[in-house]
Short mmCIF file of C-alpha atoms in Angstrom, two decimals:
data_model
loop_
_atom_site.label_atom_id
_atom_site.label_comp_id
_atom_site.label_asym_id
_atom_site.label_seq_id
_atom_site.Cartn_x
_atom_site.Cartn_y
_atom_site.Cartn_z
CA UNK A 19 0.00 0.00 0.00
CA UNK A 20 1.47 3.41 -1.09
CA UNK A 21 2.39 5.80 2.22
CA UNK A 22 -0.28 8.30 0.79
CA UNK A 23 -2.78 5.63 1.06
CA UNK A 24 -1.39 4.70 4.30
CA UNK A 25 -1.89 8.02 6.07
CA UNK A 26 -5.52 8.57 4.92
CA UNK A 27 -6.05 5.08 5.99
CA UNK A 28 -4.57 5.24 9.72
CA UNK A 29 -6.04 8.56 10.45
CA UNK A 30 -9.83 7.25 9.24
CA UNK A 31 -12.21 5.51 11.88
CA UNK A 32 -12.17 2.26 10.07
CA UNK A 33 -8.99 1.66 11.05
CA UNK A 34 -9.48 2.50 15.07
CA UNK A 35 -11.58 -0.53 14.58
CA UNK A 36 -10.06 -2.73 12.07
CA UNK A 37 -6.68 -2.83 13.90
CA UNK A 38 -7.94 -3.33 17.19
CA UNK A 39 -9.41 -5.95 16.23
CA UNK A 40 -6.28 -7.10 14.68
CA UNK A 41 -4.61 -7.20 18.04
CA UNK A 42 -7.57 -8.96 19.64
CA UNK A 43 -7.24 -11.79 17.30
CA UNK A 44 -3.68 -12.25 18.15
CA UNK A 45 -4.87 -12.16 21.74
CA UNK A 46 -6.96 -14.66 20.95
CA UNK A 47 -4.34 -16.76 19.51
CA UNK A 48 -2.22 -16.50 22.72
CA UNK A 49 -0.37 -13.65 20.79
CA UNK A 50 0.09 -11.06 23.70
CA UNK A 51 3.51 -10.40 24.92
CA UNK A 52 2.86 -9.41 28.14
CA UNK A 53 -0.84 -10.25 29.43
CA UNK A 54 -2.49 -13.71 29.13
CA UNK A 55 -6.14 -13.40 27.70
CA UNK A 56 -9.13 -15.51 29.17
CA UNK A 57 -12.14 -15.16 26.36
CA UNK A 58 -14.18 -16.84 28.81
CA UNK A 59 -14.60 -13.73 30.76
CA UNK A 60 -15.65 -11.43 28.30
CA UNK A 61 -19.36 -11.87 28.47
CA UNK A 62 -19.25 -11.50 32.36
CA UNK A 63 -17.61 -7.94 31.58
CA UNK A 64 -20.48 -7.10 29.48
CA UNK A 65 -22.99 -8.20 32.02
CA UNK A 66 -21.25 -5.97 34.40
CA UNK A 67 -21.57 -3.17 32.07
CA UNK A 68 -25.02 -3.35 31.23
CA UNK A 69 -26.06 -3.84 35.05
CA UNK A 70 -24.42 -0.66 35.38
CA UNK A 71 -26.42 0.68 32.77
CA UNK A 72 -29.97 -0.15 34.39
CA UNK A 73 -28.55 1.08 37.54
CA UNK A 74 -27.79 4.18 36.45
CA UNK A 75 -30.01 5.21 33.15
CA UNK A 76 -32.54 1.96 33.01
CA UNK A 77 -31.71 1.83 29.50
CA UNK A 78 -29.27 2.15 26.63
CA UNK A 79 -30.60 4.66 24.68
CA UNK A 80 -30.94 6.93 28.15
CA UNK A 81 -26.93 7.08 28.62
CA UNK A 82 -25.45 10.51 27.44
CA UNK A 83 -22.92 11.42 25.11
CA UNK A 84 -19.72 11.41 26.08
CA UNK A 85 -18.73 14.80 25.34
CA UNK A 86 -17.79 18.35 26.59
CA UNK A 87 -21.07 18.78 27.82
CA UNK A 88 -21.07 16.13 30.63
CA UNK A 89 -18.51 18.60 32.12
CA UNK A 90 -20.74 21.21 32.36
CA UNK A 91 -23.99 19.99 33.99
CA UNK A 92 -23.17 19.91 37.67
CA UNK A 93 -24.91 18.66 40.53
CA UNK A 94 -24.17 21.68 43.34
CA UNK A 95 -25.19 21.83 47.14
CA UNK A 96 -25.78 17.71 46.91
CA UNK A 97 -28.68 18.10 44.70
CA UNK A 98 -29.82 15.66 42.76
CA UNK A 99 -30.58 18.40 39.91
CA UNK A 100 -28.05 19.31 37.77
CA UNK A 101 -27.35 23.05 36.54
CA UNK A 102 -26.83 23.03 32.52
CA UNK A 103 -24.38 26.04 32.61
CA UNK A 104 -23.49 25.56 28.74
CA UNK A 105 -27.84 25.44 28.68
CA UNK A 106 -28.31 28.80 30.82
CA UNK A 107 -25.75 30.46 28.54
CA UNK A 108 -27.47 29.48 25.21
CA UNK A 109 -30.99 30.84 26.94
CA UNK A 110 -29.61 33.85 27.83
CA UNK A 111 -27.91 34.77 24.40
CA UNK A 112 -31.50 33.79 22.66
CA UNK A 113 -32.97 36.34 24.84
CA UNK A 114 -30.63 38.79 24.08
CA UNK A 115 -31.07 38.18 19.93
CA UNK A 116 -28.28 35.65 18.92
CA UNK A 117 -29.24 33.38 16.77
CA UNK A 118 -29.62 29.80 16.89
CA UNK A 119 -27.12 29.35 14.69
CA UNK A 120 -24.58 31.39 16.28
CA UNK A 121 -25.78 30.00 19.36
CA UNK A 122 -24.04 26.62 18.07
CA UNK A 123 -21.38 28.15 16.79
CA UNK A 124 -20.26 29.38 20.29
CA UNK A 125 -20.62 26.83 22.06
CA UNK A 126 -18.23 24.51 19.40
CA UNK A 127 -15.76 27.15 20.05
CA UNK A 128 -15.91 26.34 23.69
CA UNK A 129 -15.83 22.94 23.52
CA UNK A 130 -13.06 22.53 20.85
CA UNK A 131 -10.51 25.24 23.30
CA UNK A 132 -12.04 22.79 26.34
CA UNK A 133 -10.86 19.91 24.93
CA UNK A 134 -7.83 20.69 23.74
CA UNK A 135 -6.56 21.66 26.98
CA UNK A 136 -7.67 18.93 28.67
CA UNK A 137 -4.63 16.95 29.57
CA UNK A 138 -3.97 15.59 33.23
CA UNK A 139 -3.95 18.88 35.45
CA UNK A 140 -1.80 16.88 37.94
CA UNK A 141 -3.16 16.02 41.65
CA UNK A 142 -2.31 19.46 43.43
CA UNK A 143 -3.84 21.52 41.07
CA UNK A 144 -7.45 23.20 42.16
CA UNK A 145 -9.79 25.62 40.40
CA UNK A 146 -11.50 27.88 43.01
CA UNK A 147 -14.95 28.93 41.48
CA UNK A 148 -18.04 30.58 42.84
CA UNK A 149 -20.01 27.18 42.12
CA UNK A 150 -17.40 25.41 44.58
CA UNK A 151 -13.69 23.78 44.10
CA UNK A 152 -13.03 21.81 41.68
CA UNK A 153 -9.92 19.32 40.20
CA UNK A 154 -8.88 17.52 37.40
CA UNK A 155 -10.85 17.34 33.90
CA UNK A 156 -13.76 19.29 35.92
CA UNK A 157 -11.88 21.55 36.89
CA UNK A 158 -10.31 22.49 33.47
CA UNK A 159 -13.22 22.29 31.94
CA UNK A 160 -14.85 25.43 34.28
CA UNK A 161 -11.45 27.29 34.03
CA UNK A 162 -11.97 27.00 30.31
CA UNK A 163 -15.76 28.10 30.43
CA UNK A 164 -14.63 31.14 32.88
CA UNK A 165 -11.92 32.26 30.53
CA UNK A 166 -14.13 31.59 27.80
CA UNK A 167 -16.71 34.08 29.34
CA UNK A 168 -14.33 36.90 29.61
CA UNK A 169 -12.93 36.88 26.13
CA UNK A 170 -10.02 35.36 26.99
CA UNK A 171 -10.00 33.76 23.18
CA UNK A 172 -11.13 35.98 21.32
CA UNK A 173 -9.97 39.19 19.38
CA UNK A 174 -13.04 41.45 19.51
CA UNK A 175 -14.16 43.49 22.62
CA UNK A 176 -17.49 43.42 21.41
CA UNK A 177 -17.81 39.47 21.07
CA UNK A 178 -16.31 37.72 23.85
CA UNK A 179 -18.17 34.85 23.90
CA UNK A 180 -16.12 33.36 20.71
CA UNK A 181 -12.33 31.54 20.38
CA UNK A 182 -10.70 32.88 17.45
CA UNK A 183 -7.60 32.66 15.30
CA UNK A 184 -6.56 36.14 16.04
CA UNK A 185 -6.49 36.07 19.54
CA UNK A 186 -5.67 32.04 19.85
CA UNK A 187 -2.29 32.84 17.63
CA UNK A 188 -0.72 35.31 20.16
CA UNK A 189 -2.28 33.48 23.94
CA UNK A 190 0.30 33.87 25.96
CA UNK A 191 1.59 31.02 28.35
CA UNK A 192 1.27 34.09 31.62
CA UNK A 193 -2.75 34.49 30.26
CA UNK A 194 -3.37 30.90 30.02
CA UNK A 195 -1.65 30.08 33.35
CA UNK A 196 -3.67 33.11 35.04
CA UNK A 197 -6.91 31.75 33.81
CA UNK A 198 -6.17 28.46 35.34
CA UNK A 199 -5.32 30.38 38.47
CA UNK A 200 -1.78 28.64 38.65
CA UNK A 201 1.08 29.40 41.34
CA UNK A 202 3.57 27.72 43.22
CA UNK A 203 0.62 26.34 45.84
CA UNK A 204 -1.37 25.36 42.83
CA UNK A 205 0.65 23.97 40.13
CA UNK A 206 -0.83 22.75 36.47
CA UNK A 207 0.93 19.90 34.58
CA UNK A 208 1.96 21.34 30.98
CA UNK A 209 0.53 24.58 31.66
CA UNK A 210 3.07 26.04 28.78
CA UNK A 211 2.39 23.37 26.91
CA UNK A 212 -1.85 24.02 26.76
CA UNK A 213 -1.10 27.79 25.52
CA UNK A 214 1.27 26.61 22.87
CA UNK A 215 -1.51 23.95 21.58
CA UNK A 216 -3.97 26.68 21.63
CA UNK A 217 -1.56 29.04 19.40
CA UNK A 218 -0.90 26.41 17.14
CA UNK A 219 -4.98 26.11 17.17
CA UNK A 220 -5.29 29.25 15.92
CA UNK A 221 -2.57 28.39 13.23
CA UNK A 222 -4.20 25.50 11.62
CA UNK A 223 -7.46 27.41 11.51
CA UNK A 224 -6.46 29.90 9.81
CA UNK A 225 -3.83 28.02 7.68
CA UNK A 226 -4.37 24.64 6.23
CA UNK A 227 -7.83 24.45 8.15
CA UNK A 228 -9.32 27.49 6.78
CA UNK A 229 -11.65 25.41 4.43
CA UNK A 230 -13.46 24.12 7.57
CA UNK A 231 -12.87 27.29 10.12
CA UNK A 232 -12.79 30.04 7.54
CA UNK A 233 -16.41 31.03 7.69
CA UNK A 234 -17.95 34.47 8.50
CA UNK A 235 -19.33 36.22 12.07
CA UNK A 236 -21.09 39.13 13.33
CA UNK A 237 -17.45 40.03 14.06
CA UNK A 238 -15.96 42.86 11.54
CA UNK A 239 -12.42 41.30 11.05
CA UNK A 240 -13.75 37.66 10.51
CA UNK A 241 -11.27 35.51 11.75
CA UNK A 242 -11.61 32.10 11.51
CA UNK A 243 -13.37 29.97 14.47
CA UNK A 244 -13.87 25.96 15.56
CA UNK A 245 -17.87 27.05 14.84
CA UNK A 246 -17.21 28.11 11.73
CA UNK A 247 -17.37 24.32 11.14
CA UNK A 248 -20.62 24.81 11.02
CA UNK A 249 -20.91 26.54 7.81
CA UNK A 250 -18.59 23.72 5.85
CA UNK A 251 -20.99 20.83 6.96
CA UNK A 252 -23.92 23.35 6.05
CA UNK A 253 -22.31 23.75 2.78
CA UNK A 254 -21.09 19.65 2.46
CA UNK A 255 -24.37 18.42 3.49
CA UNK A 256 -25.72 15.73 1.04
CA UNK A 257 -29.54 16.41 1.97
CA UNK A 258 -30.66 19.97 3.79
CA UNK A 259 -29.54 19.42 7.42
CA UNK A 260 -28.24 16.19 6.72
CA UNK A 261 -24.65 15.06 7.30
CA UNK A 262 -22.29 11.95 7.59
CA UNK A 263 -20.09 11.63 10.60
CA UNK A 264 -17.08 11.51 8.11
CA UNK A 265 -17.51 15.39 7.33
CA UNK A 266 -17.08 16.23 11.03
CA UNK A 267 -14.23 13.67 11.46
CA UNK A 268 -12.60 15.09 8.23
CA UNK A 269 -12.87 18.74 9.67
CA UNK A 270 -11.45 17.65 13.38
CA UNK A 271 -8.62 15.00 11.75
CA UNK A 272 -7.72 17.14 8.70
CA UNK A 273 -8.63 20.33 9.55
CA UNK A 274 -6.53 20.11 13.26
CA UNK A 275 -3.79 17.50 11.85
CA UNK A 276 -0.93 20.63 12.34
CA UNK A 277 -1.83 21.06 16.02
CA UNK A 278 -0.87 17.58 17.12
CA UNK A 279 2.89 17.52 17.92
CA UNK A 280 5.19 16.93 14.92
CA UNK A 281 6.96 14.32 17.05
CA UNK A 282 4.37 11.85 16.98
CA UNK A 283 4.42 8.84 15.06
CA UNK A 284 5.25 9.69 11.31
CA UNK A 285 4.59 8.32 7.94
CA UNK A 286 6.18 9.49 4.80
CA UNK A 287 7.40 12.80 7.02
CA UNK A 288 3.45 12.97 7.85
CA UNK A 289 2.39 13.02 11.61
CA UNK A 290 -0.29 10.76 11.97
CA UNK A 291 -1.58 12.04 15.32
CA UNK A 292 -2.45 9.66 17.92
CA UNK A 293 -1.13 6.35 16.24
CA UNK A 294 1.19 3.94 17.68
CA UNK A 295 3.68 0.91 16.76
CA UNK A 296 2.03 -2.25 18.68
CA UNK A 297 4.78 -4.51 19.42
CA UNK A 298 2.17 -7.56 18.97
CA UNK A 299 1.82 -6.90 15.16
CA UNK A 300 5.17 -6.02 14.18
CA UNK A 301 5.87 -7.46 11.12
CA UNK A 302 9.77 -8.32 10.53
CA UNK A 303 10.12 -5.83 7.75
CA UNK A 304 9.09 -2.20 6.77
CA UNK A 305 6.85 -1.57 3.88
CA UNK A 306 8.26 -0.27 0.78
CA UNK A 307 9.39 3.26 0.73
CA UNK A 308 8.50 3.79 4.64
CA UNK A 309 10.98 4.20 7.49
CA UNK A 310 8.50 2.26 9.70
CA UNK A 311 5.82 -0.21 9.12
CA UNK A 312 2.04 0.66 8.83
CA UNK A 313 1.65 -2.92 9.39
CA UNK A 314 2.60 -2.64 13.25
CA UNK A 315 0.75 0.63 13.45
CA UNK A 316 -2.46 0.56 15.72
CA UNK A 317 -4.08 3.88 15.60
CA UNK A 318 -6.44 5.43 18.66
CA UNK A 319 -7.39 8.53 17.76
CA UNK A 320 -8.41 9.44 21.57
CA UNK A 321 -8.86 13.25 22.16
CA UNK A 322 -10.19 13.34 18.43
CA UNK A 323 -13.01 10.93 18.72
CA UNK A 324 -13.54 12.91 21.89
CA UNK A 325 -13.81 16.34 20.55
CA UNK A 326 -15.81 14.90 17.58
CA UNK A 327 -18.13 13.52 20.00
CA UNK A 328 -18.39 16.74 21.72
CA UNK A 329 -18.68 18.65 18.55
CA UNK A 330 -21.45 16.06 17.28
CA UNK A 331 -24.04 17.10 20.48
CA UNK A 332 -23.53 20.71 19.93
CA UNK A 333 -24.26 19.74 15.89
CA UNK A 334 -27.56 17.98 16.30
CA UNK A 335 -28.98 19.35 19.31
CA UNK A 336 -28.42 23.10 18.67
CA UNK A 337 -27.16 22.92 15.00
CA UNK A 338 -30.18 20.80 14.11
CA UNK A 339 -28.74 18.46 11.93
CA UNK A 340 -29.37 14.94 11.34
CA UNK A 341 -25.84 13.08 11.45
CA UNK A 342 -25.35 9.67 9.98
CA UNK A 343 -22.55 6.82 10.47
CA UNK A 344 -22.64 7.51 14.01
CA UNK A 345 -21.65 4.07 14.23
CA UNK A 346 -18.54 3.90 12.90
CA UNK A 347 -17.11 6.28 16.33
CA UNK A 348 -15.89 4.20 18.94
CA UNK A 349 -16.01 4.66 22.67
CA UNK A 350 -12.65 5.99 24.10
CA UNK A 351 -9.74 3.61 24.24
CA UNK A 352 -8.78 4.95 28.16
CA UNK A 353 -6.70 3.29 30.79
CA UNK A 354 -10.04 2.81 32.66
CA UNK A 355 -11.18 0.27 30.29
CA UNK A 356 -7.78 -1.61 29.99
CA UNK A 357 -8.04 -1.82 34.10
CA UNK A 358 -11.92 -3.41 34.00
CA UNK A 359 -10.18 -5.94 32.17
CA UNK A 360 -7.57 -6.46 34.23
CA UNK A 361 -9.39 -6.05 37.63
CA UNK A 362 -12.28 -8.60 35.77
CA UNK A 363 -9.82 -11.41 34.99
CA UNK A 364 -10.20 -10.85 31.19
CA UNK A 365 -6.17 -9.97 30.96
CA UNK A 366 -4.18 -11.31 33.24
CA UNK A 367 0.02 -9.61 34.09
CA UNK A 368 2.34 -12.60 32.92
CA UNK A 369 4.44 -13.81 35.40
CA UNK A 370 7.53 -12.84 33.99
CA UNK A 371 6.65 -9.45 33.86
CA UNK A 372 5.19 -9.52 37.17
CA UNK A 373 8.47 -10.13 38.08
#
């Protein structure tokens, strides 16, 4: 298979699935290098699950996305009610004469600059908020929403409530860290590190993303924006209002593919994101013409699946599309569903490596 062919292949869905699956039939096949694999257990896992599931929802089709969004309903004071603050901020900016559409467009902007920064905050880092304290992936995700509120991202006094090219390009590390109220009592993980992903946000967008970002706003200078995503599935859609989960996965994947680190795993000099050699299917020589085998390569696509997931509630439920091939997403390969199987009996430490 040509490199060219390679690339599009390992950054597409079908290949979060297909090579996944790959490894699981060399587990099955005693394959593993380092965990023995009981199939016998699998179907008590997915009992487990689904008793879960009744517990908490009482059915499947009652279990939320797993987006941005979840971050943002919170259940203060020990109430059982949750407050919808992404919710109260759509109602007010109805009231005040924003459009629907706009409506959705700012809150994609949030969610895409919430995401992104979203790595491990470290455990001594707090955000202190009116609502209460909060740590961890809550906790950016409120610092985000706060900053977010006070223009923080974008360019133009007079519309705060957007994240922009113009102002993402020149964030600086001191406003970033200042939002997440950082200091030597409260230190952030990679705090430098979030402001520099955000500037190179704001490059892609307004570089080689600018056919998905480069839209048009109230705002008189224009600059591009994640909402303006928007307008290219608007304009993509095969049926009015009708779209296929690959447009929003080709905006996120294609669209964002400079912002990912240029040291990640590489194919023909292209960085393929979050993809990664599996020892288990290494094959005992390179493909033609590539320094490293796409053979080997199992792709995850984490943070992307997660901000297209995020992106895809904001799409139907306040863009008001229909969205098809929902399907082929995946749920989040995490380290929390490598330890049910562990803790579950399905994979099992070998001894040697125990040792």
């Amino acid at each position: 298979m040509a490199a060219t062919n390679n690339v599009k292949y390992l950054k597409s869905l079908q290949a979060v699935r297909e090579r996944s699956q790959a490894v699981y039939e060399r587990a099955q096949q005693d394959g593993l290098q380092h965990f023995d694999f009981d199939k016998t257990k699998i179907e008590s896992v997915a009992d487990y699950v689904i008793s879960l599931i009744a517990r908490d929802y009482g059915t499947i089709d009652k279990v939320l996305t797993h987006g941005r969004w979840r971050s943002y309903c919170l259940a203060l004071g020990g109430s059982d009610t949750k407050r919808d603050l992404v919710g109260e901020h759509v109602a007010k900016w109805k009231e005040s004469g924003v459009s629907d559409w706009e409506c959705a467009r700012r809150v994609v902007d949030l969610f895409v600059v919430s995401v992104l920064i979203d790595a491990g905050a470290g455990s001594k880092w707090r955000y202190t908020d009116s609502l209460g304290v909060f740590e961890r992936t809550e906790g950016l995700g409120i610092a985000a929403l706060r900053m977010f509120e006070s223009g923080v991202f974008s360019s133009s006094p007079n519309y705060p409530f957007q994240a922009d090219a113009l102002a993402l390009v020149s964030l600086t590390d001191e406003a970033l860290l200042e939002g997440f109220q950082v200091s030597e009592e409260n230190p952030l993980l990679g705090g430098a590190n979030r402001a520099e992903l955000l500037r190179s946000l704001g490059r892609a967008m307004s570089g080689g993303g600018a056919k998905y970002f480069g839209g048009e706003c109230e705002c008189a200078s224009h600059p591009a924006r994640p909402g303006f995503m928007l307008d290219y599935l608007a304009k993509s859609a095969v049926e009015p209002k009708t779209v296929s989960i690959d447009s929003i996965w080709e905006a996120i994947v294609d669209g964002l593919a400079s912002v990912w680190p240029a040291s990640r795993t590489q194919l023909d000099g292209v960085s393929l994101g979050d993809v990664w050699p599996c020892s288990t299917l290494a094959t005992s020589q390179a493909e033609e013409g590539e320094g490293i085998s796409a053979g080997h390569l199992v792709p995850f696509h984490k943070l992307s699946q997660w901000l297209t997931w995020s992106v895809l509630e904001v799409v139907v439920k306040l863009g008001g599309f229909s969205v098809t091939g929902i399907e082929r997403l995946t749920g989040l390969p995490e380290y929390r569903n490598g330890g049910l199987f562990v803790d579950m009996g399905v994979l099992t430490l070998r001894d040697a490596d125990r040792q």
